[in-house]
Amino acid sequence: MSLYRDEGVVLRTQKLGEADRIVTILAKRTGKIRAVAKGVRRTTSRFGARLEPFTHVDLQLHTGRTLDVVTQAETIRPYGEALTADYPRYTAGSAMLETADRLTHGEKEPALRQFLLLVGGLRTLADRGHEARLVLDAYFLRSLAVAGYAPALDACAKCRAPAIRAFAIVAGGVVCGACRPAGSAVPAGETIGLMTALLRGDWATADASESRHRSECSGLVAAYLQWHLEHGIRSLRHVERELRERTTTDPASVGRDTAADPA
Ligand SMILES: [Zn+2]
Protein backbone atom coordinates (compact mmCIF):
# COMPACT_ATOMS: atom_id res chain seq x y z
CA MET A 1 0.00 0.00 0.00
CA SER A 2 1.51 3.29 -1.13
CA LEU A 3 0.73 6.27 1.15
CA TYR A 4 1.12 9.93 0.30
CA ARG A 5 0.29 13.28 1.91
CA ASP A 6 -0.88 16.49 0.31
CA GLU A 7 -3.07 19.46 1.03
CA GLY A 8 -5.94 20.52 -1.15
CA VAL A 9 -9.32 22.16 -1.56
CA VAL A 10 -12.41 19.94 -1.88
CA LEU A 11 -14.09 20.89 -5.17
CA ARG A 12 -17.08 18.54 -5.07
CA THR A 13 -18.36 15.29 -3.65
CA GLN A 14 -20.64 12.53 -4.88
CA LYS A 15 -22.32 9.68 -3.07
CA LEU A 16 -20.90 6.20 -3.38
CA GLY A 17 -22.83 3.22 -2.06
CA GLU A 18 -24.45 3.44 1.37
CA ALA A 19 -22.01 5.49 3.39
CA ASP A 20 -19.07 6.52 1.19
CA ARG A 21 -18.31 9.49 -1.00
CA ILE A 22 -16.04 10.20 -3.91
CA VAL A 23 -14.35 13.53 -3.26
CA THR A 24 -12.69 15.60 -5.98
CA ILE A 25 -9.80 17.64 -4.57
CA LEU A 26 -7.44 20.16 -6.16
CA ALA A 27 -4.23 19.35 -4.31
CA LYS A 28 -1.12 21.50 -4.06
CA ARG A 29 1.49 19.03 -5.29
CA THR A 30 -0.54 16.26 -6.91
CA GLY A 31 -3.09 18.27 -8.91
CA LYS A 32 -6.65 17.03 -9.19
CA ILE A 33 -7.41 13.88 -7.20
CA ARG A 34 -10.60 11.80 -7.12
CA ALA A 35 -10.57 9.68 -4.01
CA VAL A 36 -12.91 7.53 -1.96
CA ALA A 37 -13.74 8.72 1.55
CA LYS A 38 -15.09 5.67 3.36
CA GLY A 39 -17.92 5.93 5.85
CA VAL A 40 -18.07 9.74 5.70
CA ARG A 41 -21.86 9.83 5.43
CA ARG A 42 -22.21 8.09 8.79
CA THR A 43 -22.73 10.44 11.74
CA THR A 44 -19.90 8.70 13.56
CA SER A 45 -17.40 9.47 10.79
CA ARG A 46 -14.14 10.92 12.06
CA PHE A 47 -13.60 13.21 9.09
CA GLY A 48 -16.88 13.54 7.20
CA ALA A 49 -17.30 17.29 7.76
CA ARG A 50 -13.69 17.94 6.77
CA LEU A 51 -14.32 16.60 3.30
CA GLU A 52 -17.07 19.02 2.27
CA PRO A 53 -16.70 21.44 -0.69
CA PHE A 54 -14.70 24.64 0.07
CA THR A 55 -12.66 23.00 2.84
CA HIS A 56 -8.88 23.36 2.65
CA VAL A 57 -7.63 20.08 4.09
CA ASP A 58 -4.40 18.31 4.89
CA LEU A 59 -4.76 14.75 3.63
CA GLN A 60 -3.21 11.35 3.76
CA LEU A 61 -4.22 8.98 1.00
CA HIS A 62 -3.27 5.57 -0.22
CA THR A 63 -3.01 4.81 -3.87
CA GLY A 64 -5.72 2.52 -5.14
CA ARG A 65 -6.03 0.58 -8.38
CA THR A 66 -8.69 2.94 -9.76
CA LEU A 67 -9.42 5.52 -7.05
CA ASP A 68 -7.19 6.54 -4.15
CA VAL A 69 -8.57 6.27 -0.63
CA VAL A 70 -8.51 9.07 1.98
CA THR A 71 -7.08 7.69 5.23
CA GLN A 72 -6.69 10.96 7.20
CA ALA A 73 -8.06 14.49 6.81
CA GLU A 74 -7.31 17.52 8.98
CA THR A 75 -8.94 20.89 8.35
CA ILE A 76 -6.55 23.73 7.48
CA ARG A 77 -9.33 26.28 6.91
CA PRO A 78 -13.07 25.58 6.46
CA TYR A 79 -13.96 28.30 3.93
CA GLY A 80 -17.47 26.87 3.62
CA GLU A 81 -18.41 28.15 7.10
CA ALA A 82 -17.66 31.74 6.15
CA LEU A 83 -19.39 31.47 2.78
CA THR A 84 -22.63 29.56 3.40
CA ALA A 85 -24.11 32.39 5.51
CA ASP A 86 -23.68 34.92 2.69
CA TYR A 87 -25.43 34.06 -0.59
CA PRO A 88 -23.41 36.28 -2.99
CA ARG A 89 -20.16 34.98 -1.49
CA TYR A 90 -21.41 31.40 -1.56
CA THR A 91 -22.39 31.56 -5.26
CA ALA A 92 -19.10 33.28 -6.11
CA GLY A 93 -17.20 30.55 -4.23
CA SER A 94 -19.19 27.80 -5.97
CA ALA A 95 -18.32 29.33 -9.35
CA MET A 96 -14.64 29.33 -8.32
CA LEU A 97 -14.71 25.62 -7.38
CA GLU A 98 -16.44 24.72 -10.63
CA THR A 99 -14.02 26.80 -12.71
CA ALA A 100 -11.00 25.27 -10.96
CA ASP A 101 -12.43 21.83 -11.74
CA ARG A 102 -13.00 22.72 -15.40
CA LEU A 103 -9.62 24.41 -15.93
CA THR A 104 -7.64 21.46 -14.54
CA HIS A 105 -8.15 18.68 -17.02
CA GLY A 106 -6.27 15.54 -16.13
CA GLU A 107 -6.10 13.84 -12.76
CA LYS A 108 -2.76 13.99 -10.94
CA GLU A 109 -1.34 16.58 -13.31
CA PRO A 110 0.32 19.15 -11.05
CA ALA A 111 -1.51 22.50 -11.20
CA LEU A 112 0.22 24.49 -8.45
CA ARG A 113 -0.68 27.94 -9.79
CA GLN A 114 -4.36 27.01 -10.14
CA PHE A 115 -4.31 25.65 -6.58
CA LEU A 116 -2.71 28.85 -5.22
CA LEU A 117 -5.20 31.03 -7.13
CA LEU A 118 -8.13 29.03 -5.76
CA VAL A 119 -6.94 29.18 -2.15
CA GLY A 120 -6.17 32.90 -2.52
CA GLY A 121 -9.58 33.55 -4.09
CA LEU A 122 -11.49 31.67 -1.37
CA ARG A 123 -9.50 33.43 1.36
CA THR A 124 -10.16 36.86 -0.16
CA LEU A 125 -13.84 36.01 -0.50
CA ALA A 126 -14.12 34.77 3.10
CA ASP A 127 -12.22 37.78 4.50
CA ARG A 128 -14.89 40.15 3.08
CA GLY A 129 -12.47 42.96 2.26
CA HIS A 130 -13.71 43.32 -1.35
CA GLU A 131 -17.03 42.93 -3.16
CA ALA A 132 -17.75 39.26 -3.97
CA ARG A 133 -18.22 39.87 -7.68
CA LEU A 134 -14.86 41.69 -7.95
CA VAL A 135 -13.12 38.81 -6.18
CA LEU A 136 -14.78 36.33 -8.54
CA ASP A 137 -13.89 38.32 -11.67
CA ALA A 138 -10.28 38.65 -10.49
CA TYR A 139 -10.21 34.88 -9.97
CA PHE A 140 -11.72 34.19 -13.40
CA LEU A 141 -9.26 36.48 -15.20
CA ARG A 142 -6.22 35.09 -13.40
CA SER A 143 -7.18 31.42 -13.67
CA LEU A 144 -7.85 31.93 -17.39
CA ALA A 145 -4.44 33.61 -17.69
CA VAL A 146 -2.74 30.67 -15.95
CA ALA A 147 -4.58 28.30 -18.31
CA GLY A 148 -3.15 30.28 -21.25
CA TYR A 149 -6.23 32.36 -22.10
CA ALA A 150 -5.26 35.81 -20.76
CA PRO A 151 -7.32 38.42 -22.63
CA ALA A 152 -5.38 41.13 -24.48
CA LEU A 153 -6.18 44.39 -22.65
CA ASP A 154 -3.52 46.94 -23.64
CA ALA A 155 -3.23 46.50 -27.42
CA CYS A 156 -5.26 44.96 -30.24
CA ALA A 157 -5.40 41.16 -29.83
CA LYS A 158 -4.95 40.71 -33.58
CA CYS A 159 -2.51 43.37 -34.85
CA ARG A 160 -1.12 44.82 -31.57
CA ALA A 161 -2.16 48.37 -32.55
CA PRO A 162 -2.41 50.49 -29.39
CA ALA A 163 -5.70 52.23 -30.35
CA ILE A 164 -8.50 50.19 -28.81
CA ARG A 165 -12.01 50.24 -30.22
CA ALA A 166 -13.91 47.21 -28.85
CA PHE A 167 -13.76 43.94 -26.90
CA ALA A 168 -14.11 40.80 -29.02
CA ILE A 169 -14.25 37.46 -27.21
CA VAL A 170 -13.42 35.41 -30.32
CA ALA A 171 -10.40 37.62 -31.10
CA GLY A 172 -9.07 37.16 -27.54
CA GLY A 173 -9.58 40.58 -25.99
CA VAL A 174 -9.54 44.21 -27.04
CA VAL A 175 -9.33 45.00 -30.75
CA CYS A 176 -8.67 48.08 -32.89
CA GLY A 177 -11.21 49.61 -35.29
CA ALA A 178 -9.78 47.76 -38.29
CA CYS A 179 -9.73 44.30 -36.64
CA ARG A 180 -13.04 44.64 -34.86
CA PRO A 181 -15.57 41.91 -35.74
CA ALA A 182 -19.19 43.00 -36.30
CA GLY A 183 -21.31 42.98 -33.15
CA SER A 184 -18.41 43.12 -30.70
CA ALA A 185 -18.99 45.00 -27.45
CA VAL A 186 -17.70 48.54 -27.01
CA PRO A 187 -17.01 48.79 -23.29
CA ALA A 188 -16.07 51.96 -21.43
CA GLY A 189 -12.33 52.61 -21.07
CA GLU A 190 -12.81 52.39 -17.30
CA THR A 191 -14.16 48.84 -17.71
CA ILE A 192 -11.01 47.71 -19.53
CA GLY A 193 -9.03 49.52 -16.78
CA LEU A 194 -10.93 47.51 -14.17
CA MET A 195 -10.21 44.23 -15.96
CA THR A 196 -6.51 45.16 -16.06
CA ALA A 197 -6.54 46.01 -12.34
CA LEU A 198 -8.24 42.69 -11.45
CA LEU A 199 -5.80 40.71 -13.56
CA ARG A 200 -2.86 42.42 -11.82
CA GLY A 201 -4.34 42.27 -8.32
CA ASP A 202 -4.51 46.08 -8.07
CA TRP A 203 -7.27 46.23 -5.43
CA ALA A 204 -6.98 49.97 -4.79
CA THR A 205 -8.09 50.64 -8.38
CA ALA A 206 -10.67 47.83 -8.40
CA ASP A 207 -12.31 48.90 -5.12
CA ALA A 208 -12.58 52.51 -6.37
CA SER A 209 -14.38 51.47 -9.57
CA GLU A 210 -17.96 52.52 -10.30
CA SER A 211 -20.84 50.08 -10.14
CA ARG A 212 -21.68 50.37 -13.87
CA HIS A 213 -18.10 49.50 -14.83
CA ARG A 214 -18.16 46.51 -12.46
CA SER A 215 -21.37 45.26 -14.08
CA GLU A 216 -19.96 45.69 -17.56
CA CYS A 217 -16.70 43.99 -16.53
CA SER A 218 -18.60 41.03 -15.03
CA GLY A 219 -20.62 40.60 -18.23
CA LEU A 220 -17.51 40.58 -20.42
CA VAL A 221 -15.50 38.31 -18.12
CA ALA A 222 -18.40 35.82 -17.81
CA ALA A 223 -18.86 35.72 -21.60
CA TYR A 224 -15.11 35.36 -22.14
CA LEU A 225 -14.86 32.54 -19.59
CA GLN A 226 -17.87 30.69 -20.97
CA TRP A 227 -16.55 30.91 -24.49
CA HIS A 228 -13.25 29.37 -23.37
CA LEU A 229 -14.87 26.59 -21.39
CA GLU A 230 -17.20 25.56 -24.26
CA HIS A 231 -20.09 24.98 -21.88
CA GLY A 232 -21.56 27.35 -19.32
CA ILE A 233 -20.39 27.27 -15.73
CA ARG A 234 -23.52 26.19 -13.85
CA SER A 235 -22.87 28.29 -10.75
CA LEU A 236 -22.52 31.39 -12.92
CA ARG A 237 -26.23 31.35 -13.66
CA HIS A 238 -26.93 32.13 -9.98
CA VAL A 239 -24.36 34.92 -9.98
CA GLU A 240 -25.87 36.38 -13.15
CA ARG A 241 -29.39 36.22 -11.76
CA GLU A 242 -28.22 38.01 -8.66
CA LEU A 243 -26.46 40.64 -10.73
CA ARG A 244 -29.66 41.20 -12.75
CA GLU A 245 -31.70 41.55 -9.56
CA ARG A 246 -29.23 44.09 -8.25
CA THR A 247 -29.02 46.08 -11.47
CA THR A 248 -32.81 46.30 -11.88
CA THR A 249 -32.96 48.17 -8.59
CA ASP A 250 -30.00 50.35 -9.51
CA PRO A 251 -30.42 51.61 -13.12
CA ALA A 252 -27.09 53.48 -13.00
CA SER A 253 -25.20 50.19 -12.79
CA VAL A 254 -26.75 48.53 -15.84
CA GLY A 255 -24.31 50.00 -18.37
CA ARG A 256 -26.60 49.22 -21.30
CA ASP A 257 -25.22 52.14 -23.31
CA THR A 258 -21.92 50.35 -23.70
CA ALA A 259 -22.99 46.70 -23.82
CA ALA A 260 -23.34 45.91 -27.51
CA ASP A 261 -22.78 48.02 -30.58
CA PRO A 262 -24.86 46.83 -33.55
CA ALA A 263 -22.84 48.87 -36.09
ZN1 LIG B 1 -6.02 45.40 -34.84
PDB file of N, CA and C and ligand atoms in Angstrom, residues 156 158-161 175-176 178-179, ligand 1:
ATOM      1  N   CYS A 156      -4.380  45.814 -29.443  1.00  0.00           N
ATOM      2  CA  CYS A 156      -5.265  44.959 -30.245  1.00  0.00           C
ATOM      3  C   CYS A 156      -4.790  43.494 -30.228  1.00  0.00           C
ATOM      4  N   LYS A 158      -5.305  41.248 -32.264  1.00  0.00           N
ATOM      5  CA  LYS A 158      -4.952  40.713 -33.584  1.00  0.00           C
ATOM      6  C   LYS A 158      -3.702  41.354 -34.163  1.00  0.00           C
ATOM      7  N   CYS A 159      -3.639  42.704 -34.160  1.00  0.00           N
ATOM      8  CA  CYS A 159      -2.514  43.368 -34.847  1.00  0.00           C
ATOM      9  C   CYS A 159      -1.597  44.147 -33.908  1.00  0.00           C
ATOM     10  N   ARG A 160      -1.916  44.148 -32.598  1.00  0.00           N
ATOM     11  CA  ARG A 160      -1.125  44.815 -31.568  1.00  0.00           C
ATOM     12  C   ARG A 160      -1.145  46.335 -31.676  1.00  0.00           C
ATOM     13  N   ALA A 161      -2.026  46.907 -32.499  1.00  0.00           N
ATOM     14  CA  ALA A 161      -2.161  48.370 -32.554  1.00  0.00           C
ATOM     15  C   ALA A 161      -2.604  48.865 -31.180  1.00  0.00           C
ATOM     16  N   VAL A 175      -9.715  44.926 -29.335  1.00  0.00           N
ATOM     17  CA  VAL A 175      -9.333  44.997 -30.754  1.00  0.00           C
ATOM     18  C   VAL A 175      -9.394  46.446 -31.230  1.00  0.00           C
ATOM     19  N   CYS A 176      -8.648  46.737 -32.295  1.00  0.00           N
ATOM     20  CA  CYS A 176      -8.669  48.080 -32.890  1.00  0.00           C
ATOM     21  C   CYS A 176      -9.851  48.179 -33.860  1.00  0.00           C
ATOM     22  N   ALA A 178      -9.931  48.531 -37.054  1.00  0.00           N
ATOM     23  CA  ALA A 178      -9.776  47.764 -38.293  1.00  0.00           C
ATOM     24  C   ALA A 178     -10.012  46.267 -38.077  1.00  0.00           C
ATOM     25  N   CYS A 179      -9.630  45.746 -36.908  1.00  0.00           N
ATOM     26  CA  CYS A 179      -9.729  44.303 -36.644  1.00  0.00           C
ATOM     27  C   CYS A 179     -11.053  43.910 -35.994  1.00  0.00           C
TER      28      CYS A 179
HETATM   29 ZN    ZN B   1      -6.022  45.400 -34.843  1.00  0.00          ZN
END
